[in-house]
PDB file of C-alpha atoms in Angstrom:
ATOM      1  CA  GLY A  21     -12.185  -0.168  -9.678  1.00  0.00           C
ATOM      2  CA  ASN A  22      -8.492   0.521  -9.785  1.00  0.00           C
ATOM      3  CA  GLY A  23      -6.190   0.097 -12.791  1.00  0.00           C
ATOM      4  CA  VAL A  24      -2.497  -0.250 -12.166  1.00  0.00           C
ATOM      5  CA  SER A  25       0.121   1.029 -14.481  1.00  0.00           C
ATOM      6  CA  GLU A  26       2.408  -1.585 -16.007  1.00  0.00           C
ATOM      7  CA  ALA A  27       5.348   0.287 -14.218  1.00  0.00           C
ATOM      8  CA  PHE A  28       4.323  -1.566 -11.162  1.00  0.00           C
ATOM      9  CA  ARG A  29       5.571  -5.241 -11.407  1.00  0.00           C
ATOM     10  CA  PRO A  30       7.585  -7.543  -9.291  1.00  0.00           C
ATOM     11  CA  GLY A  31      11.242  -6.938  -8.931  1.00  0.00           C
ATOM     12  CA  GLU A  32      14.020  -7.904  -6.545  1.00  0.00           C
ATOM     13  CA  LYS A  33      13.426  -7.627  -2.920  1.00  0.00           C
ATOM     14  CA  ALA A  34      15.951  -6.023  -0.578  1.00  0.00           C
ATOM     15  CA  PRO A  35      17.867  -8.596   1.600  1.00  0.00           C
ATOM     16  CA  ALA A  36      17.038  -6.684   4.789  1.00  0.00           C
ATOM     17  CA  LEU A  37      13.745  -6.168   6.504  1.00  0.00           C
ATOM     18  CA  THR A  38      12.442  -3.062   4.593  1.00  0.00           C
ATOM     19  CA  VAL A  39       9.230  -1.448   5.456  1.00  0.00           C
ATOM     20  CA  VAL A  40       7.598   1.219   3.200  1.00  0.00           C
ATOM     21  CA  VAL A  41       5.140   3.658   4.802  1.00  0.00           C
ATOM     22  CA  SER A  42       2.838   5.142   2.252  1.00  0.00           C
ATOM     23  CA  ASP A  43       1.512   8.670   2.774  1.00  0.00           C
ATOM     24  CA  TRP A  44       3.688   9.280   5.734  1.00  0.00           C
ATOM     25  CA  GLU A  45       2.119  12.803   6.412  1.00  0.00           C
ATOM     26  CA  GLY A  46      -1.627  12.824   7.090  1.00  0.00           C
ATOM     27  CA  TYR A  47      -2.561  16.052   5.341  1.00  0.00           C
ATOM     28  CA  ASN A  48      -6.450  16.010   5.690  1.00  0.00           C
ATOM     29  CA  ARG A  49      -9.016  14.487   8.086  1.00  0.00           C
ATOM     30  CA  ALA A  50      -9.532  11.226   5.944  1.00  0.00           C
ATOM     31  CA  LYS A  51      -5.726  10.346   6.133  1.00  0.00           C
ATOM     32  CA  ASP A  52      -3.480   9.218   8.937  1.00  0.00           C
ATOM     33  CA  VAL A  53      -4.335  12.127  11.185  1.00  0.00           C
ATOM     34  CA  ASN A  54      -2.803  10.428  14.346  1.00  0.00           C
ATOM     35  CA  ALA A  55       0.413   9.398  12.518  1.00  0.00           C
ATOM     36  CA  ILE A  56      -0.108   5.682  13.396  1.00  0.00           C
ATOM     37  CA  GLY A  57       1.663   4.575  10.299  1.00  0.00           C
ATOM     38  CA  PRO A  58       4.906   6.425  11.200  1.00  0.00           C
ATOM     39  CA  ALA A  59       4.451   5.204  14.871  1.00  0.00           C
ATOM     40  CA  ALA A  60       4.042   1.531  13.815  1.00  0.00           C
ATOM     41  CA  ALA A  61       7.293   2.100  11.614  1.00  0.00           C
ATOM     42  CA  ARG A  62       9.205   3.489  14.631  1.00  0.00           C
ATOM     43  CA  HIS A  63       8.213   0.347  16.634  1.00  0.00           C
ATOM     44  CA  LEU A  64       9.371  -1.980  13.780  1.00  0.00           C
ATOM     45  CA  LYS A  65      12.737  -0.031  13.549  1.00  0.00           C
ATOM     46  CA  GLN A  66      13.341  -0.178  17.265  1.00  0.00           C
ATOM     47  CA  LYS A  67      12.362  -3.876  17.717  1.00  0.00           C
ATOM     48  CA  TYR A  68      13.307  -5.525  14.539  1.00  0.00           C
ATOM     49  CA  LYS A  69      16.003  -2.992  13.138  1.00  0.00           C
ATOM     50  CA  ALA A  70      13.720  -2.577  10.058  1.00  0.00           C
ATOM     51  CA  ARG A  71      14.839  -0.166   7.434  1.00  0.00           C
ATOM     52  CA  ILE A  72      12.166   2.305   7.074  1.00  0.00           C
ATOM     53  CA  VAL A  73      11.229   4.122   3.825  1.00  0.00           C
ATOM     54  CA  GLY A  74       8.477   6.827   3.830  1.00  0.00           C
ATOM     55  CA  TRP A  75       6.877   8.793   1.097  1.00  0.00           C
ATOM     56  CA  SER A  76       4.207  11.460   0.857  1.00  0.00           C
ATOM     57  CA  SER A  77       3.124  14.385  -1.189  1.00  0.00           C
ATOM     58  CA  GLN A  78       4.025  16.607   1.678  1.00  0.00           C
ATOM     59  CA  PRO A  79       7.432  17.441   3.247  1.00  0.00           C
ATOM     60  CA  LEU A  80       8.649  15.312   6.093  1.00  0.00           C
ATOM     61  CA  ARG A  81       7.507  16.762   9.512  1.00  0.00           C
ATOM     62  CA  THR A  82       6.253  13.796  11.442  1.00  0.00           C
ATOM     63  CA  MET A  83       8.843  11.783  13.348  1.00  0.00           C
ATOM     64  CA  PRO A  84      11.697  12.820  11.089  1.00  0.00           C
ATOM     65  CA  GLU A  85      14.152  10.788  12.958  1.00  0.00           C
ATOM     66  CA  VAL A  86      12.452   7.388  11.897  1.00  0.00           C
ATOM     67  CA  PRO A  87      12.616   7.022   8.235  1.00  0.00           C
ATOM     68  CA  ASP A  88      16.072   5.946   6.682  1.00  0.00           C
ATOM     69  CA  ASP A  89      14.838   7.449   3.277  1.00  0.00           C
ATOM     70  CA  TYR A  90      12.158   9.755   2.645  1.00  0.00           C
ATOM     71  CA  TYR A  91      10.590  10.785  -0.731  1.00  0.00           C
ATOM     72  CA  HIS A  92       8.431  13.969  -1.240  1.00  0.00           C
ATOM     73  CA  ARG A  93       6.393  13.970  -4.377  1.00  0.00           C
ATOM     74  CA  ILE A  94       7.798  10.763  -5.663  1.00  0.00           C
ATOM     75  CA  ASP A  95       7.813   9.897  -9.221  1.00  0.00           C
ATOM     76  CA  THR A  96       6.351   6.655 -10.499  1.00  0.00           C
ATOM     77  CA  ALA A  97       9.608   4.791 -11.265  1.00  0.00           C
ATOM     78  CA  THR A  98      11.083   5.533  -7.875  1.00  0.00           C
ATOM     79  CA  LEU A  99       7.774   4.380  -6.142  1.00  0.00           C
ATOM     80  CA  ALA A 100       7.705   1.236  -8.180  1.00  0.00           C
ATOM     81  CA  ASN A 101      11.250   0.525  -7.082  1.00  0.00           C
ATOM     82  CA  ILE A 102      10.671   1.018  -3.426  1.00  0.00           C
ATOM     83  CA  PHE A 103       7.510  -1.143  -3.664  1.00  0.00           C
ATOM     84  CA  GLN A 104       9.460  -3.910  -5.338  1.00  0.00           C
ATOM     85  CA  ARG A 105      12.298  -3.872  -2.741  1.00  0.00           C
ATOM     86  CA  ALA A 106       9.927  -3.628   0.156  1.00  0.00           C
ATOM     87  CA  THR A 107       9.294  -6.571   2.688  1.00  0.00           C
ATOM     88  CA  PHE A 108       5.733  -4.965   3.014  1.00  0.00           C
ATOM     89  CA  THR A 109       4.057  -1.667   3.081  1.00  0.00           C
ATOM     90  CA  ILE A 110       2.147   0.087   5.847  1.00  0.00           C
ATOM     91  CA  LYS A 111      -0.769   2.255   4.859  1.00  0.00           C
ATOM     92  CA  ALA A 112      -2.862   3.988   7.605  1.00  0.00           C
ATOM     93  CA  SER A 113      -5.705   6.389   6.972  1.00  0.00           C
ATOM     94  CA  MET A 114      -9.124   6.991   8.507  1.00  0.00           C
ATOM     95  CA  TYR A 115     -10.933   6.503   5.137  1.00  0.00           C
ATOM     96  CA  ASP A 116     -10.061   5.764   1.627  1.00  0.00           C
ATOM     97  CA  ALA A 117     -12.327   4.953  -1.364  1.00  0.00           C
ATOM     98  CA  ARG A 118      -9.792   2.945  -3.233  1.00  0.00           C
ATOM     99  CA  SER A 119      -6.150   4.016  -2.268  1.00  0.00           C
ATOM    100  CA  THR A 120      -3.782   3.289  -5.076  1.00  0.00           C
ATOM    101  CA  ALA A 121      -0.653   2.763  -3.023  1.00  0.00           C
ATOM    102  CA  PRO A 122      -1.674  -0.666  -1.617  1.00  0.00           C
ATOM    103  CA  VAL A 123      -2.605  -2.046  -5.180  1.00  0.00           C
ATOM    104  CA  GLU A 124       0.513  -0.558  -6.688  1.00  0.00           C
ATOM    105  CA  ALA A 125       2.565  -2.365  -3.921  1.00  0.00           C
ATOM    106  CA  MET A 126       0.489  -5.536  -4.618  1.00  0.00           C
ATOM    107  CA  ALA A 127       1.400  -5.191  -8.387  1.00  0.00           C
ATOM    108  CA  CYS A 128       4.975  -5.327  -7.297  1.00  0.00           C
ATOM    109  CA  GLY A 129       4.686  -8.526  -5.174  1.00  0.00           C
ATOM    110  CA  THR A 130       4.437  -6.594  -1.814  1.00  0.00           C
ATOM    111  CA  THR A 131       1.650  -6.923   0.699  1.00  0.00           C
ATOM    112  CA  THR A 132       0.239  -4.387   2.984  1.00  0.00           C
ATOM    113  CA  ALA A 133      -0.538  -3.918   6.565  1.00  0.00           C
ATOM    114  CA  ARG A 134      -3.628  -1.774   6.313  1.00  0.00           C
ATOM    115  CA  ALA A 135      -5.250   0.346   9.081  1.00  0.00           C
ATOM    116  CA  ILE A 136      -8.572   1.883   8.050  1.00  0.00           C
ATOM    117  CA  HIS A 137     -12.023   2.472   9.276  1.00  0.00           C
ATOM    118  CA  LEU A 138     -13.731   2.236   5.927  1.00  0.00           C
ATOM    119  CA  GLY A 139     -12.573   1.734   2.362  1.00  0.00           C
ATOM    120  CA  ASP A 140     -10.172   0.040   0.128  1.00  0.00           C
ATOM    121  CA  ASP A 141     -12.305  -2.377  -1.594  1.00  0.00           C
ATOM    122  CA  ASP A 142      -9.365  -4.115  -3.268  1.00  0.00           C
ATOM    123  CA  LEU A 143      -7.759  -5.168  -0.017  1.00  0.00           C
ATOM    124  CA  TYR A 144      -9.058  -8.383   1.571  1.00  0.00           C
ATOM    125  CA  HIS A 145      -7.823  -9.315   5.025  1.00  0.00           C
ATOM    126  CA  GLY A 146      -5.889 -12.664   5.110  1.00  0.00           C
ATOM    127  CA  TYR A 147      -6.117 -13.017   1.274  1.00  0.00           C
ATOM    128  CA  ASN A 148      -4.006 -10.205  -0.191  1.00  0.00           C
ATOM    129  CA  CYS A 149      -3.149  -8.024   2.851  1.00  0.00           C
ATOM    130  CA  LEU A 150      -3.616  -7.739   6.584  1.00  0.00           C
ATOM    131  CA  ARG A 151      -6.199  -5.257   7.659  1.00  0.00           C
ATOM    132  CA  CYS A 152      -7.320  -3.772  10.998  1.00  0.00           C
ATOM    133  CA  GLY A 153      -9.322  -0.833  12.229  1.00  0.00           C
ATOM    134  CA  TYR A 154      -7.514   2.583  12.522  1.00  0.00           C
ATOM    135  CA  ASP A 155      -5.725   1.770  15.746  1.00  0.00           C
ATOM    136  CA  LEU A 156      -2.033   1.723  16.436  1.00  0.00           C
ATOM    137  CA  ASP A 157      -1.896  -1.345  18.634  1.00  0.00           C
ATOM    138  CA  ALA A 158      -3.869  -3.386  16.049  1.00  0.00           C
ATOM    139  CA  LEU A 159      -1.584  -2.049  13.063  1.00  0.00           C
ATOM    140  CA  VAL A 160       1.642  -2.987  15.179  1.00  0.00           C
ATOM    141  CA  ASP A 161       0.091  -6.468  15.673  1.00  0.00           C
ATOM    142  CA  ILE A 162      -0.557  -7.047  12.036  1.00  0.00           C
ATOM    143  CA  ALA A 163       2.702  -5.579  10.890  1.00  0.00           C
ATOM    144  CA  GLU A 164       4.546  -7.983  13.344  1.00  0.00           C
ATOM    145  CA  LYS A 165       2.681 -10.947  11.814  1.00  0.00           C
ATOM    146  CA  LEU A 166       4.094  -9.830   8.344  1.00  0.00           C
ATOM    147  CA  VAL A 167       7.671  -9.737   9.947  1.00  0.00           C
ATOM    148  CA  MET A 168       7.330 -13.049  11.798  1.00  0.00           C
ATOM    149  CA  PHE A 169       5.641 -15.225   9.320  1.00  0.00           C
ATOM    150  CA  PRO A 170       7.405 -14.872   5.969  1.00  0.00           C
ATOM    151  CA  GLU A 171       5.628 -17.959   4.418  1.00  0.00           C
ATOM    152  CA  TYR A 172       2.197 -16.413   5.389  1.00  0.00           C
ATOM    153  CA  ARG A 173       3.409 -13.037   3.940  1.00  0.00           C
ATOM    154  CA  ALA A 174       4.590 -14.827   0.706  1.00  0.00           C
ATOM    155  CA  ARG A 175       1.025 -16.299   0.287  1.00  0.00           C
ATOM    156  CA  LEU A 176      -0.465 -12.946   0.665  1.00  0.00           C
ATOM    157  CA  GLU A 177       1.979 -11.583  -1.975  1.00  0.00           C
ATOM    158  CA  ALA A 178       1.028 -14.485  -4.432  1.00  0.00           C
ATOM    159  CA  ASN A 179      -2.548 -13.918  -3.814  1.00  0.00           C
ATOM    160  CA  GLY A 180      -2.150 -10.149  -4.445  1.00  0.00           C
ATOM    161  CA  LEU A 181      -0.354 -10.859  -7.644  1.00  0.00           C
ATOM    162  CA  GLU A 182      -3.212 -13.008  -8.901  1.00  0.00           C
ATOM    163  CA  TYR A 183      -5.906 -10.484  -7.886  1.00  0.00           C
ATOM    164  CA  ARG A 184      -3.952  -7.755  -9.686  1.00  0.00           C
ATOM    165  CA  ARG A 185      -3.827  -9.897 -12.720  1.00  0.00           C
ATOM    166  CA  GLN A 186      -7.621 -10.543 -12.660  1.00  0.00           C
ATOM    167  CA  TRP A 187      -9.010  -7.168 -11.415  1.00  0.00           C
ATOM    168  CA  LEU A 188      -6.385  -4.342 -11.447  1.00  0.00           C
ATOM    169  CA  ASP A 189      -5.283  -4.366 -15.013  1.00  0.00           C
ATOM    170  CA  TRP A 190      -5.808  -0.928 -16.999  1.00  0.00           C
ATOM    171  CA  GLY A 191      -6.973  -2.941 -19.950  1.00  0.00           C
ATOM    172  CA  PHE A 192      -9.757  -4.599 -18.084  1.00  0.00           C
ATOM    173  CA  TRP A 193     -11.163  -1.167 -16.872  1.00  0.00           C
ATOM    174  CA  MET A 194     -10.406   0.634 -20.131  1.00  0.00           C
ATOM    175  CA  ASP A 195     -12.426  -2.020 -22.082  1.00  0.00           C
ATOM    176  CA  LYS A 196     -15.302  -1.256 -19.729  1.00  0.00           C
ATOM    177  CA  ALA A 197     -15.015   2.419 -20.073  1.00  0.00           C
ATOM    178  CA  GLU A 198     -14.754   2.100 -23.799  1.00  0.00           C
ATOM    179  CA  ASP A 199     -17.887   0.068 -23.958  1.00  0.00           C
ATOM    180  CA  VAL A 200     -19.752   2.599 -21.990  1.00  0.00           C
ATOM    181  CA  ILE A 201     -18.479   5.416 -24.214  1.00  0.00           C
ATOM    182  CA  THR A 202     -19.401   3.556 -27.467  1.00  0.00           C
ATOM    183  CA  GLU A 203     -22.859   2.712 -26.087  1.00  0.00           C
ATOM    184  CA  LYS A 204     -23.416   6.334 -25.100  1.00  0.00           C
ATOM    185  CA  ILE A 205     -22.296   7.572 -28.706  1.00  0.00           C
ATOM    186  CA  LEU A 206     -24.463   4.963 -30.592  1.00  0.00           C
ATOM    187  CA  ALA A 207     -27.472   5.847 -28.312  1.00  0.00           C
ATOM    188  CA  SER A 208     -27.082   9.627 -29.230  1.00  0.00           C
ATOM    189  CA  GLY A 209     -27.384   8.754 -32.774  1.00  0.00           C
TER     190      GLY A 209
END
């Protein structure tokens, strides 16, 4: 499971439609190799005048004209701040075991439009996010739902905060890890 740092907590939302694109640069075959996250952001910027914030561990190369702000090798405090202020997050990748970006956003009270083939066991479509397959048209569709239905988005955010409280707390996972370690030490005599 994922544990989420206490640095990620709800904050004040930006007044304008603000979309954060996590891992803007697809740097390996499991990530956003077709740049559908940036392409969906470009659509939202053109159609809805959304403010686009991108971040990645890689320098900006893909669609550099789209993001209003871009962070390369972002620090925890800045990442928490952009998730707190975001209307929602876009995260696209082919595969991900348990991506931390959507659950960090969730802990900040921000839901995610998630495009993925397989993975992200903490994200439940229609409960704490909107999910689709790794497909640009489907990603644009779910992102537009988050724009057009703020009451629905608010319910996803509330569910995400409850899910984080129950399952994404470091204390919950550290207690489990400590139990395993203690059991192994006692068994070894």
